[in-house]
Short mmCIF file of C-alpha atoms in Angstrom, two decimals:
data_model
loop_
_atom_site.label_atom_id
_atom_site.label_comp_id
_atom_site.label_asym_id
_atom_site.label_seq_id
_atom_site.Cartn_x
_atom_site.Cartn_y
_atom_site.Cartn_z
CA MET A 1 4.60 -41.23 -19.09
CA ALA A 2 7.75 -42.58 -21.58
CA GLU A 3 8.89 -39.04 -22.49
CA TYR A 4 8.73 -38.16 -18.44
CA ALA A 5 10.78 -41.39 -17.67
CA ASN A 6 13.44 -40.13 -20.29
CA VAL A 7 13.70 -36.53 -18.76
CA HIS A 8 14.21 -38.65 -15.45
CA PHE A 9 16.72 -40.70 -16.76
CA ALA A 10 18.77 -37.49 -18.55
CA LEU A 11 18.67 -35.82 -15.12
CA GLU A 12 20.06 -39.14 -13.76
CA THR A 13 23.00 -38.92 -15.88
CA MET A 14 23.63 -35.40 -14.90
CA ARG A 15 23.68 -36.36 -11.27
CA GLN A 16 26.12 -38.92 -12.34
CA GLU A 17 28.30 -36.61 -13.72
CA ALA A 18 28.02 -34.43 -10.87
CA ALA A 19 29.09 -37.20 -8.25
CA ALA A 20 32.36 -37.94 -10.36
CA ALA A 21 33.35 -34.45 -10.91
CA ALA A 22 34.62 -32.94 -7.74
CA GLY A 23 32.74 -29.63 -6.86
CA ARG A 24 30.06 -29.98 -9.53
CA GLU A 25 26.33 -29.86 -8.88
CA GLY A 26 23.48 -32.02 -10.04
CA PRO A 27 20.63 -30.43 -12.03
CA ARG A 28 19.19 -27.64 -10.76
CA VAL A 29 15.28 -27.90 -12.91
CA LEU A 30 12.82 -25.45 -13.66
CA ILE A 31 9.28 -26.39 -14.68
CA LEU A 32 7.44 -23.83 -16.48
CA GLY A 33 4.00 -23.76 -18.01
CA PRO A 34 0.62 -22.37 -18.17
CA GLU A 35 -2.28 -23.05 -15.50
CA ASP A 36 -3.27 -26.72 -15.39
CA ALA A 37 -0.64 -28.05 -17.62
CA GLY A 38 0.62 -30.69 -15.15
CA LYS A 39 3.69 -28.84 -13.83
CA THR A 40 3.22 -30.43 -10.11
CA SER A 41 2.46 -33.72 -11.54
CA LEU A 42 5.39 -33.75 -13.33
CA ALA A 43 7.59 -32.51 -10.16
CA LYS A 44 6.19 -35.36 -8.25
CA ILE A 45 6.97 -37.88 -10.94
CA LEU A 46 10.71 -36.53 -11.35
CA THR A 47 10.84 -36.54 -7.54
CA GLY A 48 9.41 -40.20 -7.16
CA TYR A 49 11.65 -41.58 -9.79
CA ALA A 50 14.84 -39.97 -7.99
CA THR A 51 13.90 -40.97 -4.65
CA LYS A 52 13.53 -44.66 -6.33
CA MET A 53 16.90 -44.29 -7.24
CA GLY A 54 18.30 -43.39 -4.05
CA ARG A 55 18.91 -39.55 -4.64
CA GLN A 56 17.82 -36.86 -2.12
CA PRO A 57 16.48 -33.92 -4.18
CA LEU A 58 15.51 -30.69 -2.93
CA VAL A 59 12.07 -29.91 -4.02
CA VAL A 60 10.96 -26.30 -4.11
CA ASN A 61 7.40 -24.77 -4.58
CA LEU A 62 7.25 -21.36 -5.78
CA ASP A 63 3.29 -21.64 -6.38
CA PRO A 64 1.47 -19.58 -3.69
CA SER A 65 -1.78 -20.60 -4.87
CA GLU A 66 -1.24 -24.27 -3.61
CA GLY A 67 0.88 -25.17 -0.74
CA MET A 68 3.19 -28.10 -0.59
CA LEU A 69 3.82 -29.75 2.99
CA SER A 70 2.09 -26.16 4.14
CA VAL A 71 -0.73 -23.89 3.59
CA PRO A 72 -1.54 -21.62 0.36
CA GLY A 73 0.19 -18.49 0.48
CA ALA A 74 3.60 -20.11 1.50
CA LEU A 75 6.81 -20.90 -0.55
CA THR A 76 8.58 -23.87 0.45
CA ALA A 77 11.70 -26.02 0.16
CA THR A 78 11.80 -29.44 1.08
CA ALA A 79 14.58 -32.28 1.14
CA PHE A 80 13.12 -35.49 -0.16
CA ARG A 81 15.13 -38.41 1.32
CA SER A 82 12.18 -41.03 1.20
CA MET A 83 9.36 -42.35 -0.84
CA ILE A 84 6.48 -39.92 -1.82
CA ASP A 85 3.10 -41.33 -0.44
CA VAL A 86 0.77 -42.88 -3.35
CA GLU A 87 -2.34 -41.45 -1.54
CA GLU A 88 -1.12 -38.19 0.11
CA GLY A 89 0.82 -36.80 -2.96
CA TRP A 90 3.92 -34.94 -1.58
CA GLY A 91 3.46 -36.68 2.14
CA SER A 92 3.08 -35.00 5.47
CA SER A 93 4.92 -32.68 7.55
CA PRO A 94 5.45 -33.47 11.48
CA THR A 95 2.46 -31.72 12.18
CA SER A 96 0.62 -34.27 10.63
CA GLY A 97 0.88 -36.80 13.21
CA PRO A 98 2.38 -40.45 13.16
CA SER A 99 2.37 -41.70 9.43
CA PRO A 100 3.73 -45.06 7.91
CA ILE A 101 5.76 -42.73 5.58
CA PRO A 102 8.72 -40.74 7.15
CA VAL A 103 7.35 -36.93 7.63
CA LYS A 104 9.23 -34.20 5.43
CA LEU A 105 10.66 -31.05 7.06
CA PRO A 106 9.88 -28.22 4.91
CA LEU A 107 11.71 -24.75 5.03
CA VAL A 108 8.56 -22.32 4.97
CA TYR A 109 8.68 -18.69 3.68
CA PHE A 110 5.15 -16.57 3.93
CA TYR A 111 4.18 -14.71 0.92
CA GLY A 112 0.73 -13.96 1.63
CA LEU A 113 -0.62 -13.17 -1.88
CA PRO A 114 -2.48 -14.60 -4.59
CA SER A 115 -0.16 -14.01 -7.70
CA PRO A 116 3.63 -13.14 -8.09
CA LEU A 117 2.71 -10.45 -10.23
CA ASP A 118 0.94 -8.45 -7.50
CA GLY A 119 3.19 -5.47 -6.47
CA GLU A 120 4.84 -5.74 -9.86
CA GLY A 121 6.62 -8.67 -8.56
CA GLY A 122 9.21 -6.80 -6.06
CA PHE A 123 7.69 -8.75 -2.82
CA TYR A 124 7.65 -12.30 -4.59
CA LYS A 125 11.24 -11.74 -5.78
CA ALA A 126 12.48 -10.93 -2.21
CA VAL A 127 10.85 -14.06 -0.72
CA VAL A 128 12.36 -15.96 -3.66
CA SER A 129 15.67 -14.88 -2.95
CA ARG A 130 15.93 -15.53 0.58
CA LEU A 131 14.57 -19.21 -0.22
CA ALA A 132 17.09 -19.36 -2.97
CA LEU A 133 19.83 -18.42 -0.57
CA ALA A 134 18.74 -21.12 2.00
CA VAL A 135 18.55 -23.69 -0.74
CA THR A 136 22.09 -22.83 -2.02
CA GLY A 137 23.21 -23.11 1.58
CA ARG A 138 21.89 -26.63 1.95
CA MET A 139 23.48 -27.77 -1.18
CA ALA A 140 26.98 -26.43 -0.27
CA GLU A 141 26.55 -28.56 3.25
CA ASP A 142 25.01 -31.59 2.04
CA GLN A 143 27.08 -33.66 -0.69
CA GLU A 144 23.84 -35.60 -0.89
CA ALA A 145 21.52 -32.72 -1.84
CA ARG A 146 24.18 -31.13 -4.26
CA GLU A 147 24.49 -34.27 -6.49
CA ALA A 148 20.84 -34.61 -6.73
CA GLY A 149 19.92 -31.37 -7.51
CA VAL A 150 16.97 -29.21 -7.30
CA ILE A 151 13.34 -29.37 -8.67
CA ILE A 152 11.42 -26.26 -8.97
CA ASP A 153 7.56 -25.74 -9.51
CA THR A 154 6.22 -22.41 -10.40
CA PRO A 155 2.65 -20.81 -10.61
CA GLY A 156 1.00 -20.81 -13.89
CA ILE A 157 0.67 -16.78 -14.51
CA VAL A 158 4.47 -16.87 -14.36
CA GLY A 159 4.57 -19.20 -17.71
CA GLN A 160 3.03 -16.12 -19.66
CA GLY A 161 6.80 -15.48 -20.22
CA LYS A 162 6.54 -11.84 -21.05
CA GLY A 163 6.53 -8.38 -19.30
CA ALA A 164 6.70 -8.60 -15.26
CA SER A 165 6.36 -12.81 -15.73
CA GLU A 166 9.56 -12.71 -17.68
CA ASP A 167 11.35 -10.62 -15.37
CA ILE A 168 10.32 -13.33 -12.61
CA ILE A 169 11.71 -16.16 -14.55
CA HIS A 170 14.77 -14.49 -14.97
CA HIS A 171 15.12 -13.90 -11.56
CA ILE A 172 14.27 -17.57 -10.45
CA VAL A 173 17.15 -18.55 -12.86
CA THR A 174 19.57 -16.04 -11.72
CA GLU A 175 19.03 -17.28 -7.87
CA PHE A 176 18.83 -20.73 -8.32
CA SER A 177 21.35 -21.10 -10.99
CA ILE A 178 19.17 -23.15 -13.02
CA SER A 179 20.63 -25.61 -15.49
CA THR A 180 17.41 -27.25 -16.98
CA ILE A 181 14.20 -25.46 -17.99
CA LEU A 182 11.49 -28.09 -18.70
CA VAL A 183 8.48 -25.93 -20.50
CA ILE A 184 4.92 -27.89 -20.43
CA GLY A 185 2.00 -27.10 -22.51
CA SER A 186 3.16 -23.89 -24.25
CA GLU A 187 5.08 -23.46 -27.61
CA ARG A 188 5.31 -19.62 -27.38
CA LEU A 189 6.81 -19.97 -23.92
CA TYR A 190 8.98 -22.67 -25.16
CA SER A 191 10.24 -20.38 -28.00
CA THR A 192 10.83 -17.38 -25.58
CA MET A 193 12.88 -19.75 -23.37
CA VAL A 194 14.92 -20.58 -26.09
CA LYS A 195 15.66 -17.72 -27.14
CA ASN A 196 16.50 -16.04 -24.07
CA TYR A 197 18.28 -19.25 -21.88
CA ASP A 198 19.00 -21.94 -24.37
CA ASN A 199 22.81 -22.84 -24.06
CA LYS A 200 23.56 -19.74 -22.40
CA PRO A 201 26.18 -19.83 -19.84
CA ILE A 202 24.54 -20.74 -16.12
CA ALA A 203 24.07 -17.30 -14.32
CA THR A 204 24.34 -16.57 -10.53
CA SER A 205 23.29 -13.45 -8.30
CA ALA A 206 27.07 -13.14 -7.96
CA THR A 207 28.57 -13.55 -11.51
CA ALA A 208 27.37 -13.89 -15.02
CA ALA A 209 28.99 -16.82 -15.57
CA ALA A 210 29.85 -19.11 -12.79
CA SER A 211 30.93 -22.42 -14.45
CA ASP A 212 31.33 -23.51 -18.04
CA GLU A 213 28.07 -25.30 -17.92
CA ARG A 214 24.87 -24.31 -20.22
CA ILE A 215 21.41 -24.05 -19.68
CA SER A 216 19.40 -26.51 -21.47
CA VAL A 217 15.87 -25.79 -22.64
CA VAL A 218 13.57 -28.69 -23.18
CA LYS A 219 10.10 -29.03 -24.17
CA VAL A 220 7.78 -31.52 -22.71
CA THR A 221 4.47 -32.93 -24.01
CA LYS A 222 1.44 -31.77 -21.93
CA SER A 223 -0.32 -34.84 -20.32
CA GLY A 224 -3.42 -35.95 -21.78
CA GLY A 225 -4.96 -36.55 -18.11
CA CYS A 226 -4.73 -32.65 -17.40
CA VAL A 227 -7.99 -30.98 -16.69
CA ASP A 228 -9.01 -27.54 -16.20
CA ARG A 229 -9.73 -26.67 -12.52
CA ASP A 230 -12.30 -23.82 -11.98
CA ALA A 231 -12.22 -21.48 -8.90
CA THR A 232 -14.70 -23.41 -6.92
CA PHE A 233 -12.53 -26.54 -6.96
CA MET A 234 -9.38 -24.48 -6.28
CA LYS A 235 -11.32 -23.08 -3.49
CA TYR A 236 -11.86 -26.44 -1.89
CA VAL A 237 -8.67 -27.76 -2.50
CA ARG A 238 -7.33 -24.52 -0.69
CA GLU A 239 -9.69 -24.96 2.39
CA SER A 240 -9.07 -28.76 2.66
CA GLN A 241 -5.06 -28.07 2.68
CA ILE A 242 -5.78 -25.45 5.69
CA ARG A 243 -7.85 -27.96 7.21
CA SER A 244 -5.21 -30.90 6.95
CA TYR A 245 -2.65 -28.26 8.70
CA PHE A 246 -4.98 -28.44 12.05
CA PHE A 247 -7.28 -31.80 11.69
CA GLY A 248 -5.22 -34.07 9.64
CA SER A 249 -7.33 -33.91 6.89
CA PRO A 250 -5.32 -35.53 3.64
CA VAL A 251 -5.40 -33.33 0.71
CA PRO A 252 -7.63 -34.42 -1.93
CA SER A 253 -6.06 -36.07 -5.08
CA THR A 254 -9.32 -36.13 -7.41
CA ALA A 255 -11.94 -33.24 -7.78
CA SER A 256 -14.80 -35.74 -6.36
CA SER A 257 -12.94 -35.92 -3.15
CA ALA A 258 -12.34 -32.27 -3.00
CA LEU A 259 -15.59 -31.24 -3.52
CA SER A 260 -17.11 -33.64 -0.93
CA LEU A 261 -14.73 -32.11 1.41
CA SER A 262 -16.45 -29.28 2.81
CA SER A 263 -16.18 -27.31 6.09
CA THR A 264 -17.88 -29.86 8.11
CA ALA A 265 -16.59 -32.94 6.63
CA THR A 266 -14.98 -35.15 9.61
CA GLY A 267 -13.63 -38.09 7.48
CA THR A 268 -9.91 -38.19 8.08
CA ALA A 269 -6.91 -40.41 7.47
CA ILE A 270 -4.81 -39.27 10.77
CA ALA A 271 -7.13 -37.32 13.29
CA LEU A 272 -5.29 -34.62 15.00
CA SER A 273 -6.15 -32.71 17.88
CA PRO A 274 -5.47 -28.72 17.61
CA HIS A 275 -6.12 -26.71 20.66
CA THR A 276 -7.63 -23.31 21.26
CA SER A 277 -6.60 -20.48 23.19
CA HIS A 278 -7.52 -16.94 24.25
CA VAL A 279 -4.87 -14.32 23.90
CA ASP A 280 -4.74 -10.32 24.21
CA PHE A 281 -4.02 -8.63 20.69
CA ASP A 282 -2.03 -6.14 22.43
CA SER A 283 0.24 -9.02 23.37
CA LEU A 284 0.83 -9.97 19.85
CA THR A 285 2.99 -7.86 17.13
CA VAL A 286 0.76 -8.72 13.66
CA TYR A 287 1.89 -7.39 10.37
CA SER A 288 -0.40 -6.70 7.33
CA ILE A 289 0.73 -6.93 3.56
CA THR A 290 -0.15 -3.53 1.95
CA ILE A 291 0.02 -4.23 -1.71
CA ALA A 292 -3.49 -4.51 -3.16
CA THR A 293 -4.17 -7.60 -5.29
CA ASP A 294 -6.38 -7.88 -8.29
CA GLY A 295 -9.82 -6.32 -7.89
CA GLU A 296 -8.79 -4.98 -4.81
CA GLN A 297 -8.65 -1.22 -3.71
CA ASP A 298 -5.85 0.20 -1.46
CA GLU A 299 -7.17 0.32 2.29
CA TYR A 300 -8.61 3.67 3.11
CA ASP A 301 -6.50 5.72 5.55
CA PRO A 302 -8.78 8.53 7.02
CA SER A 303 -6.01 10.24 8.53
CA LYS A 304 -4.82 11.22 4.90
CA TYR A 305 -8.18 13.47 4.81
CA GLU A 306 -8.15 15.81 7.75
CA SER A 307 -11.75 17.28 7.03
CA PHE A 308 -12.91 13.48 7.87
CA LEU A 309 -11.13 13.51 11.07
CA PRO A 310 -12.67 15.12 14.42
CA GLY A 311 -11.48 18.40 14.68
CA GLY A 312 -10.71 18.78 10.86
CA THR A 313 -10.07 21.76 9.21
CA ASP A 314 -10.41 23.44 6.02
CA GLU A 315 -7.63 25.25 3.86
CA ASN A 316 -8.33 28.97 6.06
CA ASP A 317 -7.75 27.00 9.49
CA THR A 318 -4.08 26.49 9.04
CA THR A 319 -3.59 27.26 13.03
CA THR A 320 -5.99 24.55 14.23
CA SER A 321 -4.70 21.89 11.72
CA SER A 322 -1.30 22.46 13.09
CA SER A 323 -2.06 22.00 16.30
CA LEU A 324 -4.35 18.75 15.86
CA GLN A 325 -1.86 16.83 13.95
CA PRO A 326 0.68 14.66 15.52
CA PRO A 327 4.31 14.94 15.55
CA PRO A 328 6.19 13.80 12.57
CA GLY A 329 5.93 9.96 12.86
CA LEU A 330 3.23 9.62 15.48
CA LEU A 331 0.14 7.97 14.35
CA PRO A 332 -3.45 9.12 16.02
CA GLY A 333 -4.28 6.64 18.92
CA LEU A 334 -1.03 4.87 19.16
CA GLY A 335 1.47 4.65 21.97
CA SER A 336 4.58 6.54 22.05
CA ASP A 337 6.81 3.20 21.83
CA LEU A 338 5.08 2.27 18.68
CA SER A 339 5.30 5.61 17.30
CA ALA A 340 9.01 5.84 17.88
CA ALA A 341 9.14 2.70 15.74
CA THR A 342 7.30 4.22 13.05
CA ALA A 343 9.53 7.35 13.31
CA SER A 344 12.56 4.73 12.59
CA GLY A 345 10.93 2.68 9.81
CA ALA A 346 10.38 -0.30 12.03
CA SER A 347 6.76 -0.79 11.64
CA THR A 348 5.81 0.29 8.13
CA SER A 349 7.46 0.92 4.98
CA SER A 350 6.66 2.68 1.77
CA ASN A 351 9.58 0.25 -0.29
CA PRO A 352 7.49 -1.96 -2.79
CA ASN A 353 9.71 -4.91 -2.00
CA LEU A 354 8.86 -4.46 1.79
CA PRO A 355 5.30 -4.26 1.95
CA LEU A 356 4.47 -4.68 5.41
CA LYS A 357 2.79 -2.40 8.35
CA LYS A 358 2.26 -3.04 12.02
CA LEU A 359 -1.50 -3.48 12.62
CA PRO A 360 -2.76 -0.95 15.18
CA SER A 361 -4.88 -1.70 18.31
CA PRO A 362 -7.65 -2.35 18.56
CA ALA A 363 -7.58 -5.78 16.92
CA PRO A 364 -9.86 -5.38 13.38
CA LEU A 365 -12.99 -7.48 12.89
CA SER A 366 -11.38 -8.86 9.55
CA LEU A 367 -9.07 -10.88 11.49
CA GLU A 368 -11.90 -13.35 12.00
CA ASN A 369 -11.44 -16.61 10.21
CA THR A 370 -7.96 -16.03 8.84
CA LEU A 371 -4.55 -17.34 9.43
CA LEU A 372 -1.50 -15.70 11.16
CA ALA A 373 2.04 -16.91 10.07
CA ILE A 374 4.44 -17.09 13.10
CA THR A 375 7.77 -16.02 12.07
CA ASN A 376 10.95 -17.12 13.83
CA VAL A 377 12.08 -13.61 14.53
CA ALA A 378 10.85 -11.31 17.80
CA GLY A 379 7.97 -8.90 17.74
CA ASN A 380 10.59 -6.03 17.87
CA ALA A 381 12.39 -7.21 14.78
CA SER A 382 12.86 -4.92 11.75
CA LEU A 383 10.65 -5.40 8.64
CA GLU A 384 13.49 -6.55 6.79
CA GLU A 385 14.05 -9.58 9.56
CA VAL A 386 10.36 -10.45 9.23
CA ARG A 387 9.94 -10.50 5.54
CA ASP A 388 13.16 -12.66 5.23
CA ALA A 389 12.22 -15.09 8.22
CA SER A 390 11.18 -18.46 7.86
CA ILE A 391 7.96 -19.57 9.32
CA MET A 392 7.39 -21.51 12.77
CA GLY A 393 3.73 -22.37 12.36
CA PHE A 394 0.27 -20.94 11.47
CA VAL A 395 -2.85 -20.27 13.99
CA TYR A 396 -6.17 -19.63 12.72
CA VAL A 397 -8.09 -16.64 14.36
CA ALA A 398 -11.70 -18.08 15.04
CA ASP A 399 -12.93 -15.29 16.89
CA VAL A 400 -12.28 -11.57 17.66
CA ASP A 401 -13.86 -9.88 20.52
CA GLU A 402 -13.40 -6.24 20.63
CA LYS A 403 -15.01 -5.84 24.15
CA LYS A 404 -12.71 -7.64 26.12
CA GLY A 405 -9.23 -5.98 27.11
CA GLN A 406 -7.89 -2.96 25.80
CA GLY A 407 -7.26 -4.15 22.38
CA GLY A 408 -9.60 -6.71 22.19
CA LYS A 409 -9.03 -10.50 22.59
CA LEU A 410 -8.53 -13.11 19.91
CA ARG A 411 -9.88 -17.02 20.13
CA VAL A 412 -6.84 -18.92 17.95
CA LEU A 413 -6.56 -22.55 17.13
CA ALA A 414 -3.09 -23.71 17.26
CA PRO A 415 -1.81 -26.96 15.81
CA VAL A 416 -0.02 -27.58 19.45
CA GLY A 417 -1.09 -26.67 22.98
CA GLY A 418 0.67 -23.83 25.06
CA ARG A 419 1.07 -20.24 24.94
CA VAL A 420 1.30 -18.62 21.58
CA PRO A 421 4.80 -17.69 20.77
CA SER A 422 5.61 -13.88 21.26
CA ARG A 423 7.04 -13.55 17.76
CA ALA A 424 6.45 -11.25 14.90
CA MET A 425 3.49 -12.61 12.98
CA VAL A 426 2.25 -11.73 9.33
CA TRP A 427 -1.66 -11.70 8.51
CA GLY A 428 -2.78 -13.74 5.79
CA LYS A 429 -5.71 -11.69 4.92
CA LYS A 430 -5.10 -11.16 1.35
CA TRP A 431 -4.28 -14.80 0.94
CA PRO A 432 -5.47 -17.21 1.47
CA GLY A 433 -7.96 -15.06 2.80
CA GLU A 434 -10.87 -16.13 4.94
CA VAL A 435 -11.46 -19.76 5.94
CA VAL A 436 -15.31 -19.82 7.41
CA GLY A 437 -16.34 -22.32 9.60
CA LEU A 438 -13.10 -24.38 10.39
CA ILE A 439 -14.15 -24.40 14.05
CA GLY A 440 -17.37 -23.65 15.77
#
């Protein structure tokens, strides 16, 4: 703990220098390390010390495996203007109801995949760039945030420091103009970071050397209190975070409390009242993420194989095949409006940095027990706008009835009452995946 306090004092000195020099920014700290090395705990400690000094740092969570003031699968940025709740960790957002500690207002972007390396990292880097743009804009307009700087927590898989992981680290360092890299729990990663970044000019996305500041790489000792968390424990932590979003259950801070918080647990610090409603699937605009994750195969598309379609042909029946195939850009079974959008590239994309595809009607049964992220853009927005949009909130799909309506009807759980917003939605099928038994 003394070592962590020394890191805080060094960062505070940098903040004082930023306040004294006009136009200078505070420390932009990147925390790297392997899984279960204590990166998030270090970020909380540094944030807590900064707020006690009257600072207002921006805290960025780039780890999709765990949510910070949001659900797993989301990347968030939050300005901390008040103390951190001892029991609830990062604290709570406005959806968590009344709180003795002032609530936080996170900016949320949805990634929807378990690992930054999925799809060779292209989609992850695109979302990180958008989040970095928002953080940079906030620092440019808020003097207190500019002096306090940024603290960035990263996923453990990025701490491998080689191949695609090294490329993602470089992207984060560039986009956020990182000035200090803290490496915890890995001597090899520390050596790599020293070789690549120590005493190098601070780089930005616009220029290789934006100022005379230099990057500092610091090795931090792993805390003796760090323990390995297995897949079962992490599954319960994710489920408890999703439950807390809708019902107010606090995210457990210990293994025993996490494992006791099953899907039927009712004890909550603040009881919320989410609302259920029924909505026609055809009234929604839902996009799925097309990148295949580890251990998952690409979705089977029967339209690629004519012999498996009604009226399928062989190589000798080209005339029939030509008459049965839809015009270019049209998809079998979809209306002309959607087909036209597909032809213009608005509902599907082969770009690995833009792996979104519009879900056709009827509603697939696999929507059950999953989350939909509601974006802040209209349903007819382009794929780039959907990818780059911040998140308004999340709804949970409790049931899919294919027999009702033309495209089926969904029973959804929302944090607040009222109609489901007519915005573009992104399906969290791949991550956080199914959450069975959230409601009956």
